[in-house]
mmCIF file of C-alpha atoms in Angstrom:
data_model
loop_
_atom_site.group_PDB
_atom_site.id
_atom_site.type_symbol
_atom_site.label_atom_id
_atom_site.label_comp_id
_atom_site.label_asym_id
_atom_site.label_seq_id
_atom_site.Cartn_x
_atom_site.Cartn_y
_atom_site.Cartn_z
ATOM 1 C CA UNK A 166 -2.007 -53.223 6.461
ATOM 2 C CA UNK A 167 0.700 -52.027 4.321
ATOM 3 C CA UNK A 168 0.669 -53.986 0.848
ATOM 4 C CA UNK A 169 3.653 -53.448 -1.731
ATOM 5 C CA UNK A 170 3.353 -54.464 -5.235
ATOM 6 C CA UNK A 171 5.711 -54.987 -7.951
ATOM 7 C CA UNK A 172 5.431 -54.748 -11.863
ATOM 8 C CA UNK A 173 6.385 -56.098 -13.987
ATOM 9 C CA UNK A 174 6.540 -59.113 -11.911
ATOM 10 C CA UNK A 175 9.175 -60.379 -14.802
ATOM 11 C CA UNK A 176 10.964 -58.692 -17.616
ATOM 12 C CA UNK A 177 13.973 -59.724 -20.258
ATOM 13 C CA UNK A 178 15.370 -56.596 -22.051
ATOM 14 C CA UNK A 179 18.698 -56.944 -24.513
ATOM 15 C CA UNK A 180 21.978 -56.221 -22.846
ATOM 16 C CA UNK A 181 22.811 -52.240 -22.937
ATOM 17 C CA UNK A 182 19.066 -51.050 -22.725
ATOM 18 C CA UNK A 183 18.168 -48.787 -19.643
ATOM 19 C CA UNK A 184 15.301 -50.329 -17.728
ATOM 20 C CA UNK A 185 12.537 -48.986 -15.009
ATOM 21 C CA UNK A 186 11.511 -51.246 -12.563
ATOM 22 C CA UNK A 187 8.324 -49.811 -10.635
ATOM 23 C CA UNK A 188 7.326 -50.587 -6.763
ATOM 24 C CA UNK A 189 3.568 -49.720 -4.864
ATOM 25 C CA UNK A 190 2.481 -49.303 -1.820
ATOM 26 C CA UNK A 191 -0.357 -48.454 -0.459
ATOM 27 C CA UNK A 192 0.764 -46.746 3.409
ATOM 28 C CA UNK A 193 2.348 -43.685 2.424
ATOM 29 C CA UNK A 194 3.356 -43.409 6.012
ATOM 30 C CA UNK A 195 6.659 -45.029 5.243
ATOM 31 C CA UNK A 196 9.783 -43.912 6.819
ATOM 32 C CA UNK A 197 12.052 -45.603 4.438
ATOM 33 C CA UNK A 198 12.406 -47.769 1.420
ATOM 34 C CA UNK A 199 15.392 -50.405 0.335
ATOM 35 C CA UNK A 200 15.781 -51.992 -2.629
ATOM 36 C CA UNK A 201 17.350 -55.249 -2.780
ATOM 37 C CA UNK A 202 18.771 -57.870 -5.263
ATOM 38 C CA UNK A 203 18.399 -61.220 -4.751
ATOM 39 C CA UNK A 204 20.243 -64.303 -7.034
ATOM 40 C CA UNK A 205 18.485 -67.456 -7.490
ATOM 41 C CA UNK A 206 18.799 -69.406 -4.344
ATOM 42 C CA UNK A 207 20.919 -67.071 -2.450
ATOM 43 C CA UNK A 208 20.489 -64.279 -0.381
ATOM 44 C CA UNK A 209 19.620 -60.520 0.035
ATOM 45 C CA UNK A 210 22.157 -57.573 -1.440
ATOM 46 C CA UNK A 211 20.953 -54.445 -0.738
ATOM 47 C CA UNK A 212 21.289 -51.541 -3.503
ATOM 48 C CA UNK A 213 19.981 -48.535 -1.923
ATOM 49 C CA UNK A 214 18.179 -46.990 0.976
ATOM 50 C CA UNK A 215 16.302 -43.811 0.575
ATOM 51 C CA UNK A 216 14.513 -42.101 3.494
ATOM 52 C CA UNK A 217 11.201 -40.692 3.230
ATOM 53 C CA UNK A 218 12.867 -36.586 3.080
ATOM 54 C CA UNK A 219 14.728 -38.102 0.089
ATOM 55 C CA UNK A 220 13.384 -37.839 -3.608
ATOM 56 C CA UNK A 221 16.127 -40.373 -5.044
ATOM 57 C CA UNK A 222 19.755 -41.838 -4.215
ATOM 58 C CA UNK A 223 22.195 -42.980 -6.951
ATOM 59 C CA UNK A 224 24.884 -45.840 -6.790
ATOM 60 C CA UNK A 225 26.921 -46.613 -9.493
ATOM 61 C CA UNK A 226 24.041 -47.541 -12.947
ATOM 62 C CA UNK A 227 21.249 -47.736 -10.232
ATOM 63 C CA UNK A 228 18.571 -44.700 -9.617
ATOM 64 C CA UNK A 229 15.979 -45.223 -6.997
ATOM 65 C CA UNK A 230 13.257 -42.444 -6.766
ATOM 66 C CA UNK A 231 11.061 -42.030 -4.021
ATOM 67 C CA UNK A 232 7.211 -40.200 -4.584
ATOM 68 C CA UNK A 233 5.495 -41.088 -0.720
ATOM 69 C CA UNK A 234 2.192 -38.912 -1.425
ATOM 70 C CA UNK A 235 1.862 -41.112 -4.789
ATOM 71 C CA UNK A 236 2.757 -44.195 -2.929
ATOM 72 C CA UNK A 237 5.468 -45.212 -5.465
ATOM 73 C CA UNK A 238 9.077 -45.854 -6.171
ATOM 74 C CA UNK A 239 11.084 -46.503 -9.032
ATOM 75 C CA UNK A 240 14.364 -48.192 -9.700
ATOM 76 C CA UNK A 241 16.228 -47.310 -13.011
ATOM 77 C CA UNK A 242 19.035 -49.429 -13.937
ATOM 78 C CA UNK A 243 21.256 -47.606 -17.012
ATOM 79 C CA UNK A 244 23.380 -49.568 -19.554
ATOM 80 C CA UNK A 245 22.063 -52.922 -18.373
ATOM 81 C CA UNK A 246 24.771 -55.789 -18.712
ATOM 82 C CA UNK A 247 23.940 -59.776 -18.413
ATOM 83 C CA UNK A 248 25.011 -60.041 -14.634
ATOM 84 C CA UNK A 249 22.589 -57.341 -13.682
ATOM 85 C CA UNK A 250 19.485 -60.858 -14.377
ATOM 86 C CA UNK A 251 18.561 -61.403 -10.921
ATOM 87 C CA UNK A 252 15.408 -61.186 -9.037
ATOM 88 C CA UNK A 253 14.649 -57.341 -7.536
ATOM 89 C CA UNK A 254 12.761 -56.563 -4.223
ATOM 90 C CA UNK A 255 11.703 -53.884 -2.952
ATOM 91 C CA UNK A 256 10.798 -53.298 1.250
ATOM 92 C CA UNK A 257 9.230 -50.619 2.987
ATOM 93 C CA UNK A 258 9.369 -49.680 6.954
ATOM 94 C CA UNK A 259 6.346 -48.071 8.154
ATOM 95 C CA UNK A 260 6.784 -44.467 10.463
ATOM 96 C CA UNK A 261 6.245 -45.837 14.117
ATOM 97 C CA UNK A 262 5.748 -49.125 12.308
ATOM 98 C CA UNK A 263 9.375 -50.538 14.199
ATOM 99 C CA UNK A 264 12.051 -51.694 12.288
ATOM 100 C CA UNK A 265 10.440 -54.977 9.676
ATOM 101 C CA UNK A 266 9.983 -54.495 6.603
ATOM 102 C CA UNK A 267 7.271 -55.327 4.014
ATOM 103 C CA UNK A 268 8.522 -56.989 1.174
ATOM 104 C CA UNK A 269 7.185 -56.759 -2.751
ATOM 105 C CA UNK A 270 6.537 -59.672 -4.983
ATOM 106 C CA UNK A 271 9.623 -58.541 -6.667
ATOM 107 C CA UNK A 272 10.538 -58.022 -10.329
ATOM 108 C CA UNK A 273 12.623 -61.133 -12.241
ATOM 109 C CA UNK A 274 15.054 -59.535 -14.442
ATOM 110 C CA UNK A 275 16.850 -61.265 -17.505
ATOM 111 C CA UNK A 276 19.336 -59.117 -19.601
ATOM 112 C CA UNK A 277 20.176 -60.704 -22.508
ATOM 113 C CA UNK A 278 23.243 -60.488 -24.793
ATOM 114 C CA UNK B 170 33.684 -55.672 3.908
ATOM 115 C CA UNK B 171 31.948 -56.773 6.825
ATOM 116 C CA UNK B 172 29.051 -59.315 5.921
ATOM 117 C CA UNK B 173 25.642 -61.345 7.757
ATOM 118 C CA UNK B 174 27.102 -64.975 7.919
ATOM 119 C CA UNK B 175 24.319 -67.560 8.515
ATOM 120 C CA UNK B 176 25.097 -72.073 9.324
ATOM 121 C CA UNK B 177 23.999 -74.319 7.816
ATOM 122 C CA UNK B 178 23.269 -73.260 4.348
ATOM 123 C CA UNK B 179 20.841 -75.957 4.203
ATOM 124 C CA UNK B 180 19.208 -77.973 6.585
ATOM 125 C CA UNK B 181 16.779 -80.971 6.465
ATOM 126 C CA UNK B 182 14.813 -82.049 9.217
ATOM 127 C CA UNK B 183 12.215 -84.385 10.632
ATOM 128 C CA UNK B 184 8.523 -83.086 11.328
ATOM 129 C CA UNK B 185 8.077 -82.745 15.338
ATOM 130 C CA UNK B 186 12.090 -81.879 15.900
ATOM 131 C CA UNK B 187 13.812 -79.299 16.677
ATOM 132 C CA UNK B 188 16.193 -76.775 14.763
ATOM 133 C CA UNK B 189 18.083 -74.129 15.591
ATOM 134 C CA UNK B 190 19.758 -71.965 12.694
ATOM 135 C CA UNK B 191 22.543 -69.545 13.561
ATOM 136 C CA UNK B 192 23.496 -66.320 12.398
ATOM 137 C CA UNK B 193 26.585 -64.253 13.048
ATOM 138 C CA UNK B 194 25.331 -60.554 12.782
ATOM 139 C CA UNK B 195 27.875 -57.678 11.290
ATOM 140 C CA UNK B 196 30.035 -56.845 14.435
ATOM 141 C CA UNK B 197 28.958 -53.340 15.335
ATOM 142 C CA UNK B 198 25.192 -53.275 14.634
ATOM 143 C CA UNK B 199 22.804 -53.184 17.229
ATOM 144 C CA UNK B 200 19.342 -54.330 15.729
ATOM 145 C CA UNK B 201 19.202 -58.392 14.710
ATOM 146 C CA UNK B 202 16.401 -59.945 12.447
ATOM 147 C CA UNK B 203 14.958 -63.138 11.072
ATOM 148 C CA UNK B 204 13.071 -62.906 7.980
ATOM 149 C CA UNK B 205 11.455 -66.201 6.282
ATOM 150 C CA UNK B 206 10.686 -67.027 2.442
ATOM 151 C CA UNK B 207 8.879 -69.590 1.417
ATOM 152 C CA UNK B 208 9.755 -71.060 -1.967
ATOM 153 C CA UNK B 209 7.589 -68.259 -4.687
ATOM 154 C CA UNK B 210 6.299 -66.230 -2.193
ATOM 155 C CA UNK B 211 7.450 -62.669 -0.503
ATOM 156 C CA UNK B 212 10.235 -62.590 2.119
ATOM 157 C CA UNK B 213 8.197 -61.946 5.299
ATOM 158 C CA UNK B 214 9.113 -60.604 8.603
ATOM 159 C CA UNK B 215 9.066 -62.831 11.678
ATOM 160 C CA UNK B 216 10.909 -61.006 14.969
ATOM 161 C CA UNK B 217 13.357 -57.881 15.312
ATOM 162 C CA UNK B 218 15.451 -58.130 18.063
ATOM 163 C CA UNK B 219 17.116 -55.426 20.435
ATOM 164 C CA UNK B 220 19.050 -55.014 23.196
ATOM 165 C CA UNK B 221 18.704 -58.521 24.220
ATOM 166 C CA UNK B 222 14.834 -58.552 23.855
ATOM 167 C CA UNK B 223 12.454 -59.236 20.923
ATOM 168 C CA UNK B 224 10.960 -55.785 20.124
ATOM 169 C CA UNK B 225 8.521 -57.162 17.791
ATOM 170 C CA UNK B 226 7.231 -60.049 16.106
ATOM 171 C CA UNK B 227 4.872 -61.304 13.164
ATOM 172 C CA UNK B 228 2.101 -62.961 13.797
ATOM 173 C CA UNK B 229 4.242 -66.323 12.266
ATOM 174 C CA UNK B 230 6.819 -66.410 15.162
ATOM 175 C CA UNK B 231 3.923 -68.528 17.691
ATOM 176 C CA UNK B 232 5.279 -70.042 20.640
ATOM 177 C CA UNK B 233 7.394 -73.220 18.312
ATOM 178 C CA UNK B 234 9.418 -70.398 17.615
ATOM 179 C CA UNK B 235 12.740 -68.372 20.160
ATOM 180 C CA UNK B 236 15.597 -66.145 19.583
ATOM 181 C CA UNK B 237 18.470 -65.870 21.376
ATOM 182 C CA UNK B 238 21.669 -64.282 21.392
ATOM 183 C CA UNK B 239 23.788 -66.538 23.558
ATOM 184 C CA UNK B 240 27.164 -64.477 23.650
ATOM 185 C CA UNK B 241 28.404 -61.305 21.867
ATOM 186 C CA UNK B 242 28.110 -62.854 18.567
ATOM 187 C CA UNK B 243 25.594 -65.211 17.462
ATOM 188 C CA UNK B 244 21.767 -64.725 17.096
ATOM 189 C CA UNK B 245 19.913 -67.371 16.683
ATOM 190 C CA UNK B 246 16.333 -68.838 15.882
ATOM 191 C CA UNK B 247 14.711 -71.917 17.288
ATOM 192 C CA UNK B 248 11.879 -73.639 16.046
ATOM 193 C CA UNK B 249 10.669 -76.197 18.704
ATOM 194 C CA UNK B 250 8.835 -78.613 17.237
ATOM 195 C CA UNK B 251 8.894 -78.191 13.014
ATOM 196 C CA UNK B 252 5.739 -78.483 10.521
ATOM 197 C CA UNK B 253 6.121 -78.862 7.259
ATOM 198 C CA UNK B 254 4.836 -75.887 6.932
ATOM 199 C CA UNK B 255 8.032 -74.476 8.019
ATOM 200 C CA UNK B 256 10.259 -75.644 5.163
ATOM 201 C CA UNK B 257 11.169 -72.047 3.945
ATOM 202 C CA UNK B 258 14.734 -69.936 3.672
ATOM 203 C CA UNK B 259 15.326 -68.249 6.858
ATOM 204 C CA UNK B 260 17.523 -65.365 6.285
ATOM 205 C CA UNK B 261 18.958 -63.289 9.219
ATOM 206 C CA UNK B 262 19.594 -59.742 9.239
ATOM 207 C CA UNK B 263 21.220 -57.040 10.956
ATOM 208 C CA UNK B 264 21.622 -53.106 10.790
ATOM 209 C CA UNK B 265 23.560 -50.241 12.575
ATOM 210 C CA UNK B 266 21.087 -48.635 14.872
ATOM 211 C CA UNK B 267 17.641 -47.182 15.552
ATOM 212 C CA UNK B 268 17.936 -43.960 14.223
ATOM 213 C CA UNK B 269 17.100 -42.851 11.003
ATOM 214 C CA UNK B 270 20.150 -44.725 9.068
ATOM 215 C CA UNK B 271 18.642 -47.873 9.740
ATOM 216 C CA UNK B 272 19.732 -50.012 6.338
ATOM 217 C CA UNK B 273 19.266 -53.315 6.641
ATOM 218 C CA UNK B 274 21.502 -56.084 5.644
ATOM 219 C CA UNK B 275 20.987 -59.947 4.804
ATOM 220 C CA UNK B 276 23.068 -62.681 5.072
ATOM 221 C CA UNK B 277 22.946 -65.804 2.936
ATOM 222 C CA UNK B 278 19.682 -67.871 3.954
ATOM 223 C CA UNK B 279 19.402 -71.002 5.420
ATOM 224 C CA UNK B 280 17.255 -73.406 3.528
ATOM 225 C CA UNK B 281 15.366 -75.294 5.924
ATOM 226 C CA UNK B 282 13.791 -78.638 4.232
ATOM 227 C CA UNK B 283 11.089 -80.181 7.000
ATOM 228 C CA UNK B 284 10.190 -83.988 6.005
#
């Protein structure tokens, strides 16, 4: 059973440092992984998808990295501002595993002036 | 830009009846999901749903629960008869196709509050 794990589950860093937010799994079989941010009490914005051929995707401040064999991901957030604080999530779909995902514990971010 | 809408935002119910939360999936996307959260804990997959049958489901989404999608536009999920276990935010979600672009995207939530 595929288990994803998130650390640090929170972190608070001052406004304009660059940050590393680091996702596990433990099925390397994965065909893709998302990232997500999620506000308190609201929904799901995704950030980035990158497919298991990929090694990272870019958008805007946001790097996501992909390692499969080492069963880890990274996102790295550059120049962090205050309305970057919200809760991150990571998901990963399983090859032949359909289309759910498996969510992390996530990682509660506070960026502080 | 085209977005997962999802009614009521919030809904509070009596244990034993039942709900039905509705979600208006992005217009040209083909694969439909509903995901749950309960309040501190992961988001957690219940049902995908394709081509007008369920193509998988957790081992959550027993027999209280149905999806439907009743006309071209809504998707909905049914929970017959609710627990209190079932208080939770129900999000819905929806992405493009099968193939190997398959992002997903969420809509809003619905905060479902069994008494």
């Amino acid at each position: 059973k595929q288990e994803v794990t998130q650390i640090p589950a929170a972190l608070s860093v001052p406004e304009g440092e660059n940050l590393v937010l680091n996702c596990s799994f433990t099925d390397s079989a994965i065909y893709n992984l998302q990232w997500f941010r999620q506000d308190p009490g609201k929904g799901l914005t995704s950030l980035l998808l990158i497919q298991s051929s990929q090694r990272e995707q870019t958008s805007g401040r946001l790097n996501a990295s992909l390692d499969k064999s080492s069963g880890r991901s990274t996102l790295y957030i550059a120049a962090s501002q205050p309305g970057d604080s919200a809760t991150y999530l990571c998901a990963v779909r399983l090859t032949g595993g359909g289309n759910k995902l498996t969510f992390g514990t996530g990682t509660q971010l506070k960026v502080e002036l | 830009e085209p977005e997962v809408t999802q009614t009521p935002s919030h809904q509070v119910t009596q244990m034993g009846q039942e709900v039905i939360l509705r979600c208006v999936p992005i217009s040209n996307h083909l694969y439909f999901y509903w995901y749950r959260q309960i309040l501190g804990q992961k988001v957690e997959f219940l049902v995908s749903f394709y081509n007008n049958e369920i193509s998988e489901k957790s081992e959550i989404f027993d027999d209280q629960f149905s999806v439907e999608r009743p006309d071209g536009s809504n998707f909905t999920l049914k929970i017959r008869s609710t627990k209190l276990e079932d208080s939770a935010m129900y999000f819905c979600a929806s992405s493009p196709q099968t193939s190997s672009y398959n992002e997903q995207f969420f809509g809003p939530g619905t905060r479902l509050t069994v008494l």
